[in-house]
Short mmCIF file of C-alpha atoms and ligand atoms in Angstrom, two decimals:
data_model
loop_
_atom_site.label_atom_id
_atom_site.label_comp_id
_atom_site.label_asym_id
_atom_site.label_seq_id
_atom_site.Cartn_x
_atom_site.Cartn_y
_atom_site.Cartn_z
CA MET A 1 0.00 0.00 0.00
CA SER A 2 1.24 3.48 -0.79
CA SER A 3 1.77 5.74 2.16
CA LEU A 4 2.33 9.37 2.85
CA THR A 5 5.98 10.18 3.29
CA PHE A 6 5.71 13.27 5.48
CA ALA A 7 5.69 13.58 9.25
CA ARG A 8 4.02 16.39 11.15
CA SER A 9 7.39 17.13 12.70
CA ALA A 10 8.68 18.09 9.24
CA PHE A 11 6.34 21.13 9.34
CA PRO A 12 6.56 24.17 11.63
CA ASP A 13 4.86 24.13 15.04
CA GLY A 14 1.20 25.00 14.74
CA PHE A 15 1.06 24.15 11.01
CA THR A 16 -2.57 23.37 10.20
CA PHE A 17 -3.69 20.32 8.24
CA GLY A 18 -7.25 20.45 7.02
CA ALA A 19 -9.86 19.24 4.58
CA ALA A 20 -12.06 21.49 2.44
CA THR A 21 -15.58 21.36 0.99
CA SER A 22 -18.22 23.86 -0.10
CA ALA A 23 -21.91 24.20 0.68
CA TYR A 24 -23.59 23.63 -2.69
CA GLN A 25 -21.24 20.77 -3.54
CA ILE A 26 -22.16 18.67 -0.51
CA GLU A 27 -25.15 19.89 1.50
CA GLY A 28 -28.19 19.03 -0.61
CA HIS A 29 -29.74 22.35 -1.54
CA ALA A 30 -33.33 21.07 -1.70
CA HIS A 31 -33.43 20.74 2.09
CA GLY A 32 -33.89 23.18 4.92
CA GLY A 33 -35.64 26.09 3.21
CA ALA A 34 -32.77 27.27 0.98
CA GLY A 35 -33.73 29.58 -1.90
CA PRO A 36 -32.99 29.00 -5.60
CA THR A 37 -29.50 29.83 -6.87
CA HIS A 38 -28.02 30.60 -10.28
CA TRP A 39 -26.42 27.13 -10.20
CA ASP A 40 -29.89 25.56 -10.16
CA SER A 41 -30.92 27.54 -13.26
CA PHE A 42 -27.58 26.94 -14.99
CA ALA A 43 -27.79 23.18 -14.40
CA ALA A 44 -31.41 23.10 -15.60
CA THR A 45 -30.33 24.48 -18.98
CA PRO A 46 -29.31 21.75 -21.47
CA GLY A 47 -25.62 21.55 -22.31
CA ASN A 48 -24.23 23.32 -19.24
CA VAL A 49 -23.68 20.44 -16.80
CA VAL A 50 -22.92 16.78 -17.43
CA ARG A 51 -26.25 14.91 -17.32
CA ALA A 52 -27.81 18.23 -16.15
CA GLU A 53 -26.91 17.24 -12.58
CA ASP A 54 -27.40 19.78 -9.80
CA GLY A 55 -26.83 20.13 -6.06
CA ALA A 56 -30.38 19.34 -4.93
CA ARG A 57 -29.25 16.24 -3.04
CA ALA A 58 -25.45 16.24 -3.44
CA CYS A 59 -23.94 14.28 -0.49
CA ASP A 60 -26.91 15.02 1.78
CA HIS A 61 -24.44 16.53 4.21
CA TYR A 62 -27.34 18.65 5.50
CA HIS A 63 -28.55 15.53 7.29
CA ARG A 64 -25.26 13.68 7.70
CA TRP A 65 -23.04 16.48 8.97
CA GLU A 66 -22.31 14.83 12.31
CA SER A 67 -20.81 11.66 10.87
CA ASP A 68 -19.03 13.76 8.21
CA LEU A 69 -17.39 15.82 10.97
CA ASP A 70 -16.39 12.53 12.65
CA LEU A 71 -14.54 11.61 9.45
CA ILE A 72 -12.59 14.87 9.64
CA ARG A 73 -11.72 14.33 13.29
CA ASP A 74 -10.81 10.66 12.81
CA ALA A 75 -8.42 11.51 9.97
CA GLY A 76 -6.51 13.64 12.46
CA PHE A 77 -7.21 16.97 10.76
CA ASP A 78 -6.82 20.17 12.78
CA SER A 79 -9.17 22.29 10.68
CA TYR A 80 -12.13 22.15 8.36
CA ARG A 81 -12.64 24.66 5.54
CA PHE A 82 -16.38 24.81 4.82
CA SER A 83 -18.60 27.42 3.19
CA THR A 84 -21.90 29.05 4.05
CA SER A 85 -24.64 29.15 1.44
CA TRP A 86 -26.00 32.66 0.95
CA ALA A 87 -29.28 31.27 -0.42
CA ARG A 88 -29.69 28.93 2.56
CA VAL A 89 -29.32 31.83 4.98
CA LEU A 90 -31.18 34.42 2.86
CA PRO A 91 -33.47 32.62 0.37
CA GLU A 92 -34.15 35.88 -1.51
CA GLY A 93 -30.55 37.02 -1.21
CA ARG A 94 -31.74 39.96 0.92
CA GLY A 95 -34.51 40.59 3.41
CA ALA A 96 -35.91 37.86 5.60
CA PRO A 97 -33.42 35.26 6.88
CA ASN A 98 -34.20 31.56 6.95
CA PRO A 99 -33.90 30.58 10.64
CA GLU A 100 -33.26 26.93 9.74
CA GLY A 101 -30.28 27.97 7.64
CA LEU A 102 -28.74 30.04 10.42
CA ASP A 103 -29.35 27.19 12.89
CA PHE A 104 -27.65 24.72 10.56
CA TYR A 105 -24.35 26.65 10.44
CA ASP A 106 -24.57 27.35 14.17
CA ARG A 107 -24.80 23.62 14.93
CA LEU A 108 -22.11 22.82 12.36
CA VAL A 109 -19.62 25.21 13.97
CA ASP A 110 -20.40 23.89 17.44
CA GLY A 111 -19.99 20.36 16.08
CA MET A 112 -16.48 21.23 14.87
CA LEU A 113 -15.52 22.78 18.21
CA GLU A 114 -16.84 19.74 20.11
CA ARG A 115 -14.55 17.57 17.99
CA GLY A 116 -11.50 19.81 18.39
CA ILE A 117 -11.64 20.98 14.75
CA LYS A 118 -10.94 24.65 13.94
CA PRO A 119 -13.64 26.18 11.69
CA PHE A 120 -12.27 27.96 8.58
CA ALA A 121 -15.29 29.62 6.97
CA THR A 122 -15.71 30.82 3.38
CA LEU A 123 -18.75 33.04 3.00
CA TYR A 124 -19.33 32.61 -0.73
CA HIS A 125 -18.46 29.53 -2.75
CA TRP A 126 -20.50 30.30 -5.88
CA GLU A 127 -24.20 29.61 -5.24
CA LEU A 128 -25.54 33.12 -5.82
CA PRO A 129 -29.20 33.51 -4.80
CA GLN A 130 -31.25 33.60 -8.01
CA PRO A 131 -33.14 36.81 -7.14
CA LEU A 132 -29.77 38.62 -7.02
CA ALA A 133 -28.68 37.01 -10.28
CA ASP A 134 -31.94 38.39 -11.74
CA LEU A 135 -30.74 41.87 -10.78
CA GLY A 136 -27.48 41.35 -12.68
CA GLY A 137 -25.55 39.42 -10.03
CA TRP A 138 -21.84 40.18 -10.12
CA ARG A 139 -22.39 42.73 -12.91
CA ASN A 140 -24.32 44.95 -10.50
CA ARG A 141 -22.23 47.13 -8.18
CA ASP A 142 -24.92 46.79 -5.49
CA ILE A 143 -23.72 43.23 -4.93
CA ALA A 144 -21.05 44.66 -2.63
CA ASP A 145 -23.78 46.00 -0.32
CA TRP A 146 -25.86 42.83 -0.54
CA PHE A 147 -22.81 40.72 0.29
CA ALA A 148 -21.77 42.94 3.19
CA ASP A 149 -25.29 42.56 4.64
CA PHE A 150 -25.16 38.77 4.25
CA THR A 151 -21.72 38.82 5.92
CA THR A 152 -23.05 40.74 8.92
CA LEU A 153 -25.99 38.36 9.26
CA ILE A 154 -24.15 35.03 9.06
CA MET A 155 -21.09 36.16 10.99
CA GLY A 156 -23.30 37.85 13.57
CA ARG A 157 -24.42 34.31 14.26
CA ILE A 158 -21.22 32.20 13.98
CA GLY A 159 -18.37 34.75 13.83
CA ASP A 160 -17.70 34.50 17.55
CA ARG A 161 -16.64 30.86 17.08
CA VAL A 162 -15.01 30.58 13.65
CA HIS A 163 -11.24 30.40 13.78
CA ALA A 164 -10.67 32.08 10.42
CA ALA A 165 -12.83 33.43 7.61
CA ALA A 166 -12.49 34.49 3.97
CA PRO A 167 -15.24 36.24 1.99
CA ILE A 168 -15.06 34.73 -1.49
CA ASN A 169 -13.65 31.52 -2.94
CA GLU A 170 -11.57 32.03 -6.11
CA PRO A 171 -12.51 35.41 -7.58
CA TRP A 172 -11.08 34.29 -10.96
CA CYS A 173 -13.82 31.65 -11.20
CA VAL A 174 -16.50 34.14 -10.14
CA GLY A 175 -15.27 36.64 -12.74
CA TRP A 176 -13.53 35.02 -15.68
CA LEU A 177 -14.68 31.39 -15.72
CA SER A 178 -18.33 32.35 -15.23
CA HIS A 179 -18.60 35.54 -17.33
CA PHE A 180 -15.93 35.19 -20.04
CA MET A 181 -15.63 31.45 -20.61
CA GLY A 182 -19.24 30.73 -19.70
CA LEU A 183 -18.31 27.43 -18.05
CA HIS A 184 -19.84 28.19 -14.64
CA ALA A 185 -23.08 29.94 -13.65
CA PRO A 186 -24.33 32.31 -14.91
CA GLY A 187 -22.70 31.01 -18.09
CA LEU A 188 -22.00 34.33 -19.80
CA ARG A 189 -19.42 34.89 -22.52
CA ASP A 190 -19.18 38.65 -22.50
CA ILE A 191 -16.14 40.83 -21.91
CA ARG A 192 -18.10 43.74 -20.46
CA ALA A 193 -19.82 41.47 -17.92
CA THR A 194 -16.40 39.98 -17.14
CA ALA A 195 -14.71 43.32 -16.44
CA ARG A 196 -17.53 44.29 -14.11
CA ALA A 197 -17.56 40.96 -12.28
CA MET A 198 -13.73 41.00 -11.96
CA HIS A 199 -14.01 44.36 -10.18
CA HIS A 200 -17.20 43.93 -8.17
CA VAL A 201 -15.98 40.62 -6.75
CA LEU A 202 -13.08 42.47 -5.14
CA LEU A 203 -15.26 45.34 -3.99
CA ALA A 204 -17.55 42.79 -2.33
CA HIS A 205 -14.50 41.10 -0.78
CA GLY A 206 -13.36 44.41 0.77
CA ARG A 207 -16.82 45.30 2.08
CA SER A 208 -17.16 41.84 3.63
CA ILE A 209 -13.79 42.15 5.40
CA GLN A 210 -14.92 45.53 6.76
CA ALA A 211 -18.22 44.03 7.94
CA MET A 212 -16.38 41.27 9.80
CA ARG A 213 -13.94 43.75 11.38
CA ALA A 214 -16.96 45.75 12.56
CA LEU A 215 -18.15 42.61 14.34
CA GLY A 216 -14.77 42.40 16.08
CA MET A 217 -13.55 39.39 14.09
CA ASP A 218 -9.91 38.73 13.27
CA ASN A 219 -7.92 36.14 11.30
CA LEU A 220 -9.55 37.18 8.02
CA GLY A 221 -8.14 36.24 4.63
CA ALA A 222 -8.53 36.15 0.85
CA VAL A 223 -8.66 32.84 -1.05
CA MET A 224 -7.51 32.95 -4.70
CA ASN A 225 -6.69 30.29 -7.27
CA PHE A 226 -3.54 30.08 -9.37
CA GLU A 227 -2.42 28.19 -12.49
CA TYR A 228 1.10 28.02 -13.83
CA PRO A 229 1.06 29.21 -17.48
CA PHE A 230 3.72 27.67 -19.73
CA PRO A 231 4.16 29.24 -23.16
CA ALA A 232 3.13 26.52 -25.64
CA ASP A 233 6.39 26.97 -27.60
CA ASP A 234 9.59 29.05 -27.67
CA SER A 235 8.22 31.96 -29.71
CA PRO A 236 8.00 35.50 -28.26
CA GLU A 237 4.28 35.42 -29.16
CA ALA A 238 3.71 32.38 -26.94
CA ALA A 239 5.68 34.02 -24.10
CA GLN A 240 3.43 37.08 -24.43
CA ALA A 241 0.29 34.93 -24.44
CA ALA A 242 1.39 33.12 -21.26
CA ARG A 243 2.14 36.48 -19.65
CA THR A 244 -1.36 37.76 -20.48
CA TYR A 245 -2.92 34.59 -19.04
CA ASP A 246 -0.81 35.05 -15.91
CA GLY A 247 -2.13 38.61 -15.69
CA TYR A 248 -5.86 37.96 -15.61
CA TYR A 249 -5.55 34.68 -13.74
CA ASN A 250 -2.77 35.13 -11.18
CA ARG A 251 -1.98 38.86 -10.86
CA TRP A 252 -5.27 40.78 -11.14
CA PHE A 253 -6.81 39.95 -7.76
CA LEU A 254 -3.62 39.95 -5.68
CA SER A 255 -2.67 43.31 -7.21
CA GLY A 256 -6.05 44.75 -6.28
CA VAL A 257 -5.93 43.54 -2.69
CA LEU A 258 -2.21 44.11 -1.98
CA LYS A 259 -1.11 46.83 -4.42
CA LYS A 260 -4.26 48.94 -4.84
CA GLY A 261 -4.24 48.66 -8.60
CA TYR A 262 -4.71 46.35 -11.58
CA PRO A 263 -1.94 45.12 -13.91
CA ALA A 264 -1.57 47.34 -17.00
CA ASP A 265 -1.39 44.37 -19.36
CA VAL A 266 -4.85 43.21 -18.26
CA LEU A 267 -6.34 46.71 -18.28
CA ALA A 268 -5.24 46.83 -21.92
CA GLY A 269 -8.09 44.39 -22.59
CA LEU A 270 -10.59 44.99 -19.77
CA GLY A 271 -10.08 48.76 -19.34
CA PRO A 272 -12.72 49.91 -21.87
CA HIS A 273 -15.33 47.69 -20.20
CA MET A 274 -14.73 48.63 -16.56
CA PRO A 275 -17.52 50.23 -14.52
CA THR A 276 -17.34 54.00 -13.97
CA GLY A 277 -15.25 55.06 -11.00
CA TRP A 278 -13.45 51.76 -10.48
CA GLN A 279 -10.20 53.63 -9.76
CA ASP A 280 -11.72 55.02 -6.54
CA ASP A 281 -12.50 51.64 -4.95
CA PHE A 282 -9.05 50.45 -3.90
CA ASP A 283 -9.18 51.72 -0.33
CA THR A 284 -12.09 49.30 0.17
CA ILE A 285 -10.64 46.49 -1.92
CA ALA A 286 -7.31 46.69 -0.09
CA THR A 287 -8.79 46.66 3.41
CA PRO A 288 -6.05 44.79 5.29
CA VAL A 289 -6.30 41.02 5.60
CA ASP A 290 -4.45 38.70 7.99
CA TRP A 291 -3.58 35.83 5.65
CA LEU A 292 -3.68 34.71 2.03
CA GLY A 293 -5.17 31.46 0.74
CA VAL A 294 -3.72 29.73 -2.33
CA ASN A 295 -5.79 27.18 -4.25
CA TYR A 296 -3.56 25.29 -6.65
CA TYR A 297 -4.14 22.30 -8.93
CA THR A 298 -2.30 22.48 -12.24
CA CYS A 299 -0.40 24.23 -15.04
CA LYS A 300 -1.64 25.23 -18.50
CA ARG A 301 -0.04 25.52 -21.96
CA ILE A 302 -0.84 28.83 -23.60
CA ALA A 303 -0.62 29.46 -27.34
CA PRO A 304 -1.04 32.80 -29.16
CA ARG A 305 -4.16 33.46 -31.28
CA PRO A 306 -3.45 36.78 -33.00
CA ASP A 307 -6.49 36.21 -35.23
CA GLN A 308 -8.78 36.43 -32.18
CA PRO A 309 -9.72 39.48 -30.05
CA TRP A 310 -7.91 40.15 -26.76
CA PRO A 311 -6.57 38.20 -24.87
CA HIS A 312 -5.35 36.70 -28.18
CA LEU A 313 -4.66 33.23 -26.76
CA GLU A 314 -5.89 29.69 -26.30
CA GLU A 315 -5.10 26.70 -24.09
CA VAL A 316 -3.53 23.65 -25.74
CA PRO A 317 -2.84 20.18 -24.28
CA GLY A 318 0.43 19.52 -22.41
CA PRO A 319 2.65 16.45 -22.02
CA LEU A 320 2.63 15.73 -18.26
CA PRO A 321 0.62 12.93 -16.59
CA LYS A 322 -2.96 14.05 -15.99
CA THR A 323 -5.70 13.64 -13.40
CA ALA A 324 -9.28 12.63 -14.21
CA MET A 325 -9.93 16.35 -14.83
CA ASP A 326 -7.36 16.18 -17.62
CA TRP A 327 -5.27 18.53 -15.50
CA GLU A 328 -1.49 18.08 -15.75
CA ILE A 329 0.25 17.22 -12.46
CA TYR A 330 2.87 19.88 -11.77
CA PRO A 331 3.85 20.26 -8.09
CA ASP A 332 6.62 22.78 -8.89
CA GLY A 333 3.84 25.23 -9.74
CA LEU A 334 2.72 25.20 -6.10
CA HIS A 335 6.28 25.98 -4.96
CA HIS A 336 6.42 28.73 -7.58
CA PHE A 337 3.27 30.49 -6.39
CA LEU A 338 4.08 30.25 -2.69
CA THR A 339 7.54 31.77 -3.19
CA TRP A 340 6.41 34.27 -5.86
CA ILE A 341 3.54 35.64 -3.79
CA HIS A 342 5.76 36.01 -0.73
CA ARG A 343 8.53 37.75 -2.69
CA GLU A 344 6.58 39.79 -5.24
CA PHE A 345 3.84 41.10 -2.98
CA ASP A 346 6.07 41.37 0.07
CA SER A 347 3.11 41.43 2.44
CA GLY A 348 4.71 39.28 5.13
CA LEU A 349 1.31 37.61 5.48
CA PRO A 350 1.02 33.93 6.39
CA ILE A 351 -0.10 31.83 3.43
CA TYR A 352 -2.38 28.82 3.62
CA VAL A 353 -2.74 26.33 0.82
CA THR A 354 -6.53 26.42 1.03
CA GLU A 355 -7.14 23.85 -1.75
CA ASN A 356 -5.02 21.17 -3.41
CA GLY A 357 -5.97 17.71 -4.54
CA MET A 358 -6.93 15.59 -7.51
CA ALA A 359 -9.81 13.74 -9.15
CA SER A 360 -9.44 10.07 -10.04
CA TYR A 361 -11.75 7.27 -11.13
CA ASP A 362 -11.94 5.64 -7.70
CA GLU A 363 -13.99 2.49 -7.24
CA LEU A 364 -15.08 0.40 -4.31
CA GLN A 365 -13.31 -2.97 -4.33
CA ASP A 366 -14.29 -5.39 -1.55
CA GLY A 367 -15.14 -2.54 0.77
CA ALA A 368 -11.90 -0.64 0.13
CA VAL A 369 -11.05 2.18 -2.26
CA PRO A 370 -7.44 2.13 -3.46
CA ASP A 371 -6.32 5.57 -4.73
CA PRO A 372 -2.52 5.38 -4.99
CA ALA A 373 -2.36 8.26 -7.51
CA ARG A 374 -3.93 10.61 -4.93
CA ILE A 375 -1.38 9.55 -2.31
CA ASP A 376 1.42 10.31 -4.79
CA TYR A 377 -0.17 13.65 -5.61
CA LEU A 378 -0.34 14.59 -1.93
CA ASN A 379 3.27 13.51 -1.35
CA SER A 380 4.61 15.56 -4.23
CA HIS A 381 2.58 18.68 -3.41
CA LEU A 382 3.35 18.51 0.31
CA GLY A 383 6.99 18.24 -0.77
CA ALA A 384 6.55 21.49 -2.71
CA VAL A 385 5.11 23.11 0.42
CA GLN A 386 8.08 21.94 2.48
CA ARG A 387 10.50 23.40 -0.06
CA ALA A 388 8.69 26.73 0.06
CA ILE A 389 8.91 26.74 3.86
CA ALA A 390 12.63 25.95 3.63
CA ASP A 391 12.93 28.94 1.26
CA GLY A 392 11.50 31.19 3.96
CA VAL A 393 7.83 31.40 2.97
CA PRO A 394 5.53 31.55 6.02
CA VAL A 395 3.18 28.74 4.94
CA ALA A 396 0.76 28.20 7.81
CA GLY A 397 -1.34 25.29 6.66
CA TYR A 398 -2.50 22.92 3.94
CA PHE A 399 -6.09 21.94 3.13
CA ILE A 400 -6.95 19.02 0.88
CA TRP A 401 -9.73 19.32 -1.66
CA SER A 402 -11.83 17.48 -0.78
CA LEU A 403 -13.10 15.65 2.28
CA MET A 404 -15.44 13.55 0.14
CA ASP A 405 -16.53 13.01 -3.47
CA ASN A 406 -19.05 15.70 -4.35
CA TYR A 407 -20.76 17.82 -7.02
CA GLU A 408 -17.94 18.95 -9.28
CA TRP A 409 -19.92 21.83 -10.82
CA ALA A 410 -20.29 21.59 -14.62
CA LEU A 411 -18.76 18.11 -14.52
CA GLY A 412 -21.44 16.72 -12.23
CA TYR A 413 -20.80 13.78 -9.93
CA GLU A 414 -18.26 11.79 -11.93
CA LYS A 415 -15.08 13.66 -10.95
CA ARG A 416 -14.11 12.18 -7.61
CA PHE A 417 -11.88 14.49 -5.53
CA GLY A 418 -12.65 12.96 -2.12
CA LEU A 419 -10.51 11.36 0.54
CA VAL A 420 -13.77 9.58 1.27
CA HIS A 421 -15.71 7.76 -1.46
CA VAL A 422 -19.42 8.56 -1.77
CA ASP A 423 -21.84 6.17 -3.43
CA PHE A 424 -24.29 8.63 -5.01
CA ASP A 425 -27.11 6.06 -5.00
CA THR A 426 -26.93 5.01 -1.36
CA LEU A 427 -24.91 8.02 -0.12
CA GLU A 428 -22.73 5.60 1.80
CA ARG A 429 -19.31 6.98 2.74
CA THR A 430 -16.17 4.79 2.49
CA PRO A 431 -12.78 6.24 3.46
CA LYS A 432 -10.29 5.71 0.62
CA ALA A 433 -6.71 4.50 1.06
CA SER A 434 -5.59 8.16 1.03
CA TRP A 435 -7.82 8.90 4.05
CA HIS A 436 -6.27 5.97 5.93
CA ALA A 437 -2.76 7.08 4.92
CA LEU A 438 -3.48 10.58 6.19
CA ALA A 439 -4.90 9.29 9.46
CA LYS A 440 -1.68 7.34 9.94
CA ALA A 441 0.59 10.29 9.09
CA LEU A 442 -1.38 12.93 11.01
CA ARG A 443 -2.04 10.91 14.13
CA ALA A 444 1.53 9.56 14.42
C1 FCB B 501 -11.82 24.63 -7.18
C2 FCB B 501 -13.11 24.90 -6.46
C3 FCB B 501 -13.72 23.69 -5.81
C4 FCB B 501 -13.55 22.45 -6.64
C5 FCB B 501 -12.11 22.30 -7.06
C6 FCB B 501 -11.83 21.05 -7.84
O1 FCB B 501 -11.66 25.58 -8.20
O2 FCB B 501 -12.92 25.88 -5.47
O3 FCB B 501 -15.06 23.98 -5.53
O4 FCB B 501 -14.41 22.50 -7.71
O5 FCB B 501 -11.71 23.41 -7.83
#
């Protein structure tokens, strides 16, 4: 059997190991009085999601949260990164709260504390209430106010007990993937909508941090995703294309939050489409945070497309071994981003790896689920984290995506990222070999 090669003692004192999930991907949105979200509408539209699957039932975590928390505790994790569903707490997005929704997160946080697990909350992991999407969603500047109000409501209830909190998961996915590529809800392919979403998502982030500070909370962060862009060949045009990709993927959001500005090479494309007055929002956007979260999975190969409008590029396949997502496995990219962020943005802030993991075609075999590729993936990426720490980067923790197999958005239920296997007919949970290997390494 493969095993994990690290020991806790190889990481600094207090280093946090955790597992991550998100609300819509696991809870079962049909239960408990949650309101409709743009993911429900997106999934109900043919061609958007594999088999038109949605999060109505998901892993039924809404009813099984206690035994799911036991799985986190029994693996030896210190922390659990979960998210709160805006539409569960505020079915209309604004106005009257759903008491059942507030009670659910209250019990969940208490359940973590009873098990000695530190709650790491994300306020928004993509299930925008449909009534707010009807008003333009992330294209509407008012979303910053709506989100600040939701922040005050949910954190007014659980903020006294969460260990750490971040407003928004992966602003690149909220902005670019959902409004430019059209691959996530609301499924737009529109550069003007993209520019607005790319800005409003940061404005909402800043307002949410301010709302949590006003409640007296600390240990607040920003969680962003990163991909390592290789030029597809040796030409100067490919180098330029990779640089542009790096700009709107990796530099835009960090620059907003830590440098009070956007990269010029991205403004070259988005500038004409930005909302009026965007230049005046950076004092809010750059409201100080206490830590940074890095979500990292893969690298991409970027080729120039001068025949196309800005950003004049396309992704092409690469040569490295791939996961079930068709994502190349490139642990050096994680080391790159940890060291680059620390050096380039010079914030001195602790950095958590808030997501890292892989999908594989895991199957139950005589009651066990062998997943040796995931164990290898974790070994190589934890090795990259150790190298970054040795290079002086203050990495404070590492969260695995994901605790259990779940709703992988547009790819439905067939991409299995879990340490725990879920049978989506019976909903039975079976810890995979990687879960057992982690329990052994973390509890040693
Ligand atoms: C990240 C998302 C998470 C999951 C993983 C595979 O971008 O935050 O919800 O889909 O990718």
